[in-house]
Amino acid sequence: MKYICSVCRYVYDEEKEGTPFSELPESWVCPLCGAARSAFVPEEGEERPAPAVKPAAAPVHEGDEEMKELSFGALAALCSNLARGCEKQYKAEESALFLKLAEYFTAASPAPARAGLEELDGLFSADLAAGYPALRTAADEEGDRGTARICVWGEKVTAILHTLMQRYKREGDAFLRDTRIWVCSICGFVYVGDRPPALCPVCKVPAWKLEEVEGRASK
Amino acid sequence: MKMLAVRNLRLCTKDCLCLYVCPTGATDTEDSIIDLSKCIGCGMCADACPSKAISMVPEEYPPQQKKAEHVLTPSHTLANNKAKAEGMARLLAREAESGELYRLLKAVERSLRLVNEDLLRESGYMLPQSANTHELLASWVQEPPAPDFPVEAAKKLLELLPCNEPLEKKMHKYRCTVCGYIHEAEELPPDFSCPVCRQPASAFERIE
């Protein structure tokens, strides 16, 4: 029996590996992308894996949902995205100005009332359970494949972040000690290991697009 | 459509054939970025490049596909949630006791920003030259979101960036109270008169 990673398509072949999938420890992660064991689905009759937390209810679109204003934090991301758009067009001055606006919105964004690793992981679970399914449904209904693509990448990256938070909760600093952490500069995929994979498991860009996260500057 | 040559420095293998063929010297610069003020868009450099490092892009980009409000509603909800998580990761990184946790949270913070940038790019803010971007910048100039907002930066961007689509006009409907004729316009000029019954502008009322 074969099991496929829903993030990167890595194949776990029980015959070759020698250990039945069901006997792998809960702490086992995908050797290619680091996704949790629960992200794997059997090869036959493959389906989208059920989200870890069930969506509360099917999203309703009766015009009763009001379009939310973007928060300062979201406007910061909107501006830093436009800065990238200018950079790609070799518009250095415009890029710097958008970055200035992004920095303003980041600094002016109110600090969260409650912050903790549990709360942070809770936000990832909420996106996986409700945020992405709602967006994907709307995108499919409109035939909006650009937004559907956002859901494919975003869901995978969020699943990885969720796995990392779970691992930290279980193993603490140990799994990060003496190793490096990488972030894909295109899709936000996070990889823990000495060398990044040859291709980003989520968006498939080459390894040089993955950037290492520097440690805290020593005092 | 006027085209311009751009060079991808990552792909450039410095074979320099673009220098041989460029009729204006636009490809020969100290920082390897093609001088757009000299480029005439002939495409000779792109054809000559053995590494396919030069591509031709239009000087003016086409308008972007419109996004359905039905998609934007869940998209904005998700964007605000991502921003909240990013702020939380930033704060927790600052307070992290170990170097390992600090790095992990910094990675999470950066990842969340990238995911959110991508999400908002797909929510109608792909091009800096789009009408959406212009309208947003103009709204900040007109009504700054906070007293210390850097209005000058937004103003400067409006000056620098051409808008690649007509800005959406806010149309209103005006009804002649005498004959019922309906006139559609952004604004009813004071010297307007009803084309049907000749009544002056003062006889009109805005209905929409």
Tab-separated table of C-alpha atoms in Angstrom, chain A residues 61 65-82 84-86 89-91 93-94 97-98 100-102 104-106 112 114-117 119-120 123-124 126-127 131-132 134-135 138-139 141-142 144 146-147 149-150 153-154 157-158 161 164-165 168 173 175-181 183-190 208 211-216, chain B residues 6-10 33 36 61 66-108 110-123 125-130 133 136-137 140 145-154 156-157 160-162:
chain	number	residue	atom	x	y	z
A	61	HIS	CA	-23.466	33.649	0.368
A	65	GLU	CA	-21.883	38.729	4.778
A	66	GLU	CA	-20.456	42.187	4.761
A	67	MET	CA	-17.189	42.826	3.047
A	68	LYS	CA	-14.629	43.322	5.793
A	69	GLU	CA	-12.434	46.388	5.764
A	70	LEU	CA	-8.781	45.461	5.604
A	71	SER	CA	-6.951	45.900	8.898
A	72	PHE	CA	-3.728	47.928	9.158
A	73	GLY	CA	-1.809	44.636	9.251
A	74	ALA	CA	-3.425	43.509	5.987
A	75	LEU	CA	-2.797	46.926	4.394
A	76	ALA	CA	0.880	46.492	5.321
A	77	ALA	CA	0.974	43.263	3.288
A	78	LEU	CA	-0.962	44.933	0.458
A	79	CYS	CA	1.661	47.709	0.276
A	80	SER	CA	4.696	45.415	0.552
A	81	ASN	CA	3.184	43.330	-2.251
A	82	LEU	CA	2.890	46.435	-4.455
A	84	ARG	CA	7.485	43.875	-5.028
A	85	GLY	CA	5.381	44.625	-8.097
A	86	CYS	CA	7.376	47.841	-8.613
A	89	GLN	CA	9.404	46.460	-13.093
A	90	TYR	CA	12.711	48.059	-11.974
A	91	LYS	CA	10.818	50.948	-10.390
A	93	GLU	CA	11.656	54.837	-6.222
A	94	GLU	CA	8.055	53.578	-6.323
A	97	LEU	CA	7.615	54.485	-1.318
A	98	PHE	CA	5.320	51.455	-1.078
A	100	LYS	CA	7.486	53.144	3.488
A	101	LEU	CA	3.682	52.807	3.533
A	102	ALA	CA	4.015	49.109	4.463
A	104	TYR	CA	3.911	52.615	8.541
A	105	PHE	CA	0.982	50.170	8.596
A	106	THR	CA	3.085	47.458	10.289
A	112	PRO	CA	-2.750	41.486	19.723
A	114	ARG	CA	-3.761	37.839	23.687
A	115	ALA	CA	-0.632	36.241	22.282
A	116	GLY	CA	0.760	32.776	22.771
A	117	LEU	CA	1.864	29.756	20.779
A	119	GLU	CA	-3.400	31.216	20.128
A	120	LEU	CA	-1.150	31.409	17.074
A	123	LEU	CA	-5.437	30.921	14.004
A	124	PHE	CA	-3.840	28.379	11.645
A	126	ALA	CA	-9.230	28.321	11.941
A	127	ASP	CA	-7.865	29.153	8.481
A	131	GLY	CA	-11.009	30.394	6.009
A	132	TYR	CA	-9.636	28.416	3.076
A	134	ALA	CA	-14.908	29.351	2.295
A	135	LEU	CA	-12.553	31.090	-0.136
A	138	ALA	CA	-16.381	31.106	-3.657
A	139	ALA	CA	-13.468	30.859	-6.125
A	141	GLU	CA	-18.313	29.164	-7.979
A	142	GLU	CA	-16.881	32.154	-9.855
A	144	ASP	CA	-11.664	32.241	-10.414
A	146	GLY	CA	-6.165	32.643	-9.552
A	147	THR	CA	-7.909	32.608	-6.196
A	149	ARG	CA	-4.356	28.754	-6.721
A	150	ILE	CA	-4.024	30.947	-3.606
A	153	TRP	CA	-0.576	27.119	-1.923
A	154	GLY	CA	-1.915	28.864	1.166
A	157	VAL	CA	1.839	26.430	3.750
A	158	THR	CA	-0.642	26.841	6.617
A	161	LEU	CA	3.013	26.052	9.933
A	164	LEU	CA	5.698	23.088	13.053
A	165	MET	CA	3.703	24.542	15.962
A	168	TYR	CA	7.448	22.628	18.868
A	173	ASP	CA	13.822	23.526	20.959
A	175	PHE	CA	14.239	19.680	16.658
A	176	LEU	CA	15.542	23.125	15.741
A	177	ARG	CA	18.895	22.947	17.513
A	178	ASP	CA	21.990	22.940	15.261
A	179	THR	CA	19.910	23.058	12.112
A	180	ARG	CA	18.764	25.772	9.754
A	181	ILE	CA	15.345	27.208	8.940
A	183	VAL	CA	11.447	30.260	4.022
A	184	CYS	CA	10.429	30.113	0.359
A	185	SER	CA	10.487	33.754	-0.789
A	186	ILE	CA	7.682	33.032	-3.265
A	187	CYS	CA	5.014	31.045	-1.381
A	188	GLY	CA	6.097	31.201	2.285
A	189	PHE	CA	6.812	27.449	2.706
A	190	VAL	CA	8.966	26.858	5.809
A	208	TRP	CA	17.880	29.454	-4.377
A	211	GLU	CA	16.028	32.079	2.144
A	212	GLU	CA	17.618	31.191	5.461
A	213	VAL	CA	16.213	32.767	8.620
A	214	GLU	CA	18.966	34.481	10.579
A	215	GLY	CA	19.321	34.060	14.317
A	216	ARG	CA	18.847	36.900	16.777
B	6	VAL	CA	14.101	43.811	-19.474
B	7	ARG	CA	16.979	41.588	-18.407
B	8	ASN	CA	16.712	38.822	-15.801
B	9	LEU	CA	20.090	39.074	-14.054
B	10	ARG	CA	19.741	35.544	-12.668
B	33	ILE	CA	19.820	46.874	-15.867
B	36	LEU	CA	14.672	52.148	-20.397
B	61	TYR	CA	0.121	46.888	-18.884
B	66	LYS	CA	-12.059	42.124	-12.129
B	67	LYS	CA	-12.595	40.170	-8.924
B	68	ALA	CA	-16.089	39.173	-7.815
B	69	GLU	CA	-17.215	40.663	-4.505
B	70	HIS	CA	-18.416	37.199	-3.612
B	71	VAL	CA	-14.727	36.102	-3.664
B	72	LEU	CA	-13.374	39.272	-2.051
B	73	THR	CA	-15.457	38.874	1.113
B	74	PRO	CA	-13.862	35.574	2.271
B	75	SER	CA	-10.520	36.777	0.905
B	76	HIS	CA	-10.527	39.887	3.120
B	77	THR	CA	-11.558	37.822	6.146
B	78	LEU	CA	-8.609	35.512	5.542
B	79	ALA	CA	-6.228	38.453	4.944
B	80	ASN	CA	-7.166	40.009	8.291
B	81	ASN	CA	-6.636	36.668	10.022
B	82	LYS	CA	-3.188	36.290	8.404
B	83	ALA	CA	-2.282	39.823	9.516
B	84	LYS	CA	-3.378	39.032	13.059
B	85	ALA	CA	-1.222	35.887	13.094
B	86	GLU	CA	1.737	37.805	11.660
B	87	GLY	CA	1.481	40.440	14.399
B	88	MET	CA	1.272	37.719	17.016
B	89	ALA	CA	4.339	35.889	15.627
B	90	ARG	CA	6.297	39.159	15.610
B	91	LEU	CA	5.429	39.858	19.232
B	92	LEU	CA	6.162	36.281	20.352
B	93	ALA	CA	9.541	36.311	18.530
B	94	ARG	CA	10.507	39.430	20.425
B	95	GLU	CA	9.664	37.709	23.704
B	96	ALA	CA	11.157	34.293	22.773
B	97	GLU	CA	13.585	32.998	25.360
B	98	SER	CA	15.543	30.615	23.166
B	99	GLY	CA	17.328	31.323	19.894
B	100	GLU	CA	15.576	28.312	18.358
B	101	LEU	CA	12.080	29.589	19.122
B	102	TYR	CA	13.096	33.053	17.933
B	103	ARG	CA	14.139	31.683	14.536
B	104	LEU	CA	11.025	29.551	14.226
B	105	LEU	CA	8.738	32.498	14.963
B	106	LYS	CA	10.669	34.786	12.615
B	107	ALA	CA	10.187	32.148	9.890
B	108	VAL	CA	6.459	31.990	10.703
B	110	ARG	CA	7.902	36.009	7.250
B	111	SER	CA	5.851	33.137	5.862
B	112	LEU	CA	2.591	34.776	6.930
B	113	ARG	CA	3.536	38.056	5.282
B	114	LEU	CA	4.382	36.270	2.023
B	115	VAL	CA	1.119	34.311	2.058
B	116	ASN	CA	-0.819	37.512	2.723
B	117	GLU	CA	0.984	39.445	-0.013
B	118	ASP	CA	0.059	36.677	-2.431
B	119	LEU	CA	-3.552	36.668	-1.240
B	120	LEU	CA	-3.931	40.439	-1.604
B	121	ARG	CA	-2.219	40.373	-5.013
B	122	GLU	CA	-5.037	38.071	-6.110
B	123	SER	CA	-7.641	40.350	-4.520
B	125	TYR	CA	-3.934	44.525	-6.203
B	126	MET	CA	-1.675	42.735	-8.648
B	127	LEU	CA	-0.424	45.756	-10.557
B	128	PRO	CA	0.812	49.004	-8.997
B	129	GLN	CA	-0.643	50.721	-12.098
B	130	SER	CA	-4.177	49.373	-11.605
B	133	THR	CA	-4.284	50.828	-6.446
B	136	LEU	CA	-6.750	53.289	-2.682
B	137	LEU	CA	-3.845	55.765	-2.794
B	140	TRP	CA	-5.500	57.877	1.629
B	145	PRO	CA	-6.169	56.591	7.750
B	146	ALA	CA	-4.420	58.117	10.804
B	147	PRO	CA	-3.024	61.556	11.688
B	148	ASP	CA	0.625	60.432	11.396
B	149	PHE	CA	0.111	58.625	8.058
B	150	PRO	CA	2.849	59.510	5.497
B	151	VAL	CA	0.505	61.269	3.034
B	152	GLU	CA	3.448	62.574	0.995
B	153	ALA	CA	4.490	59.044	0.031
B	154	ALA	CA	0.991	58.235	-1.247
B	156	LYS	CA	4.214	60.917	-4.772
B	157	LEU	CA	3.118	57.420	-5.853
B	160	LEU	CA	4.826	58.540	-10.454
B	161	LEU	CA	2.515	55.686	-11.433
B	162	PRO	CA	0.373	55.959	-14.554
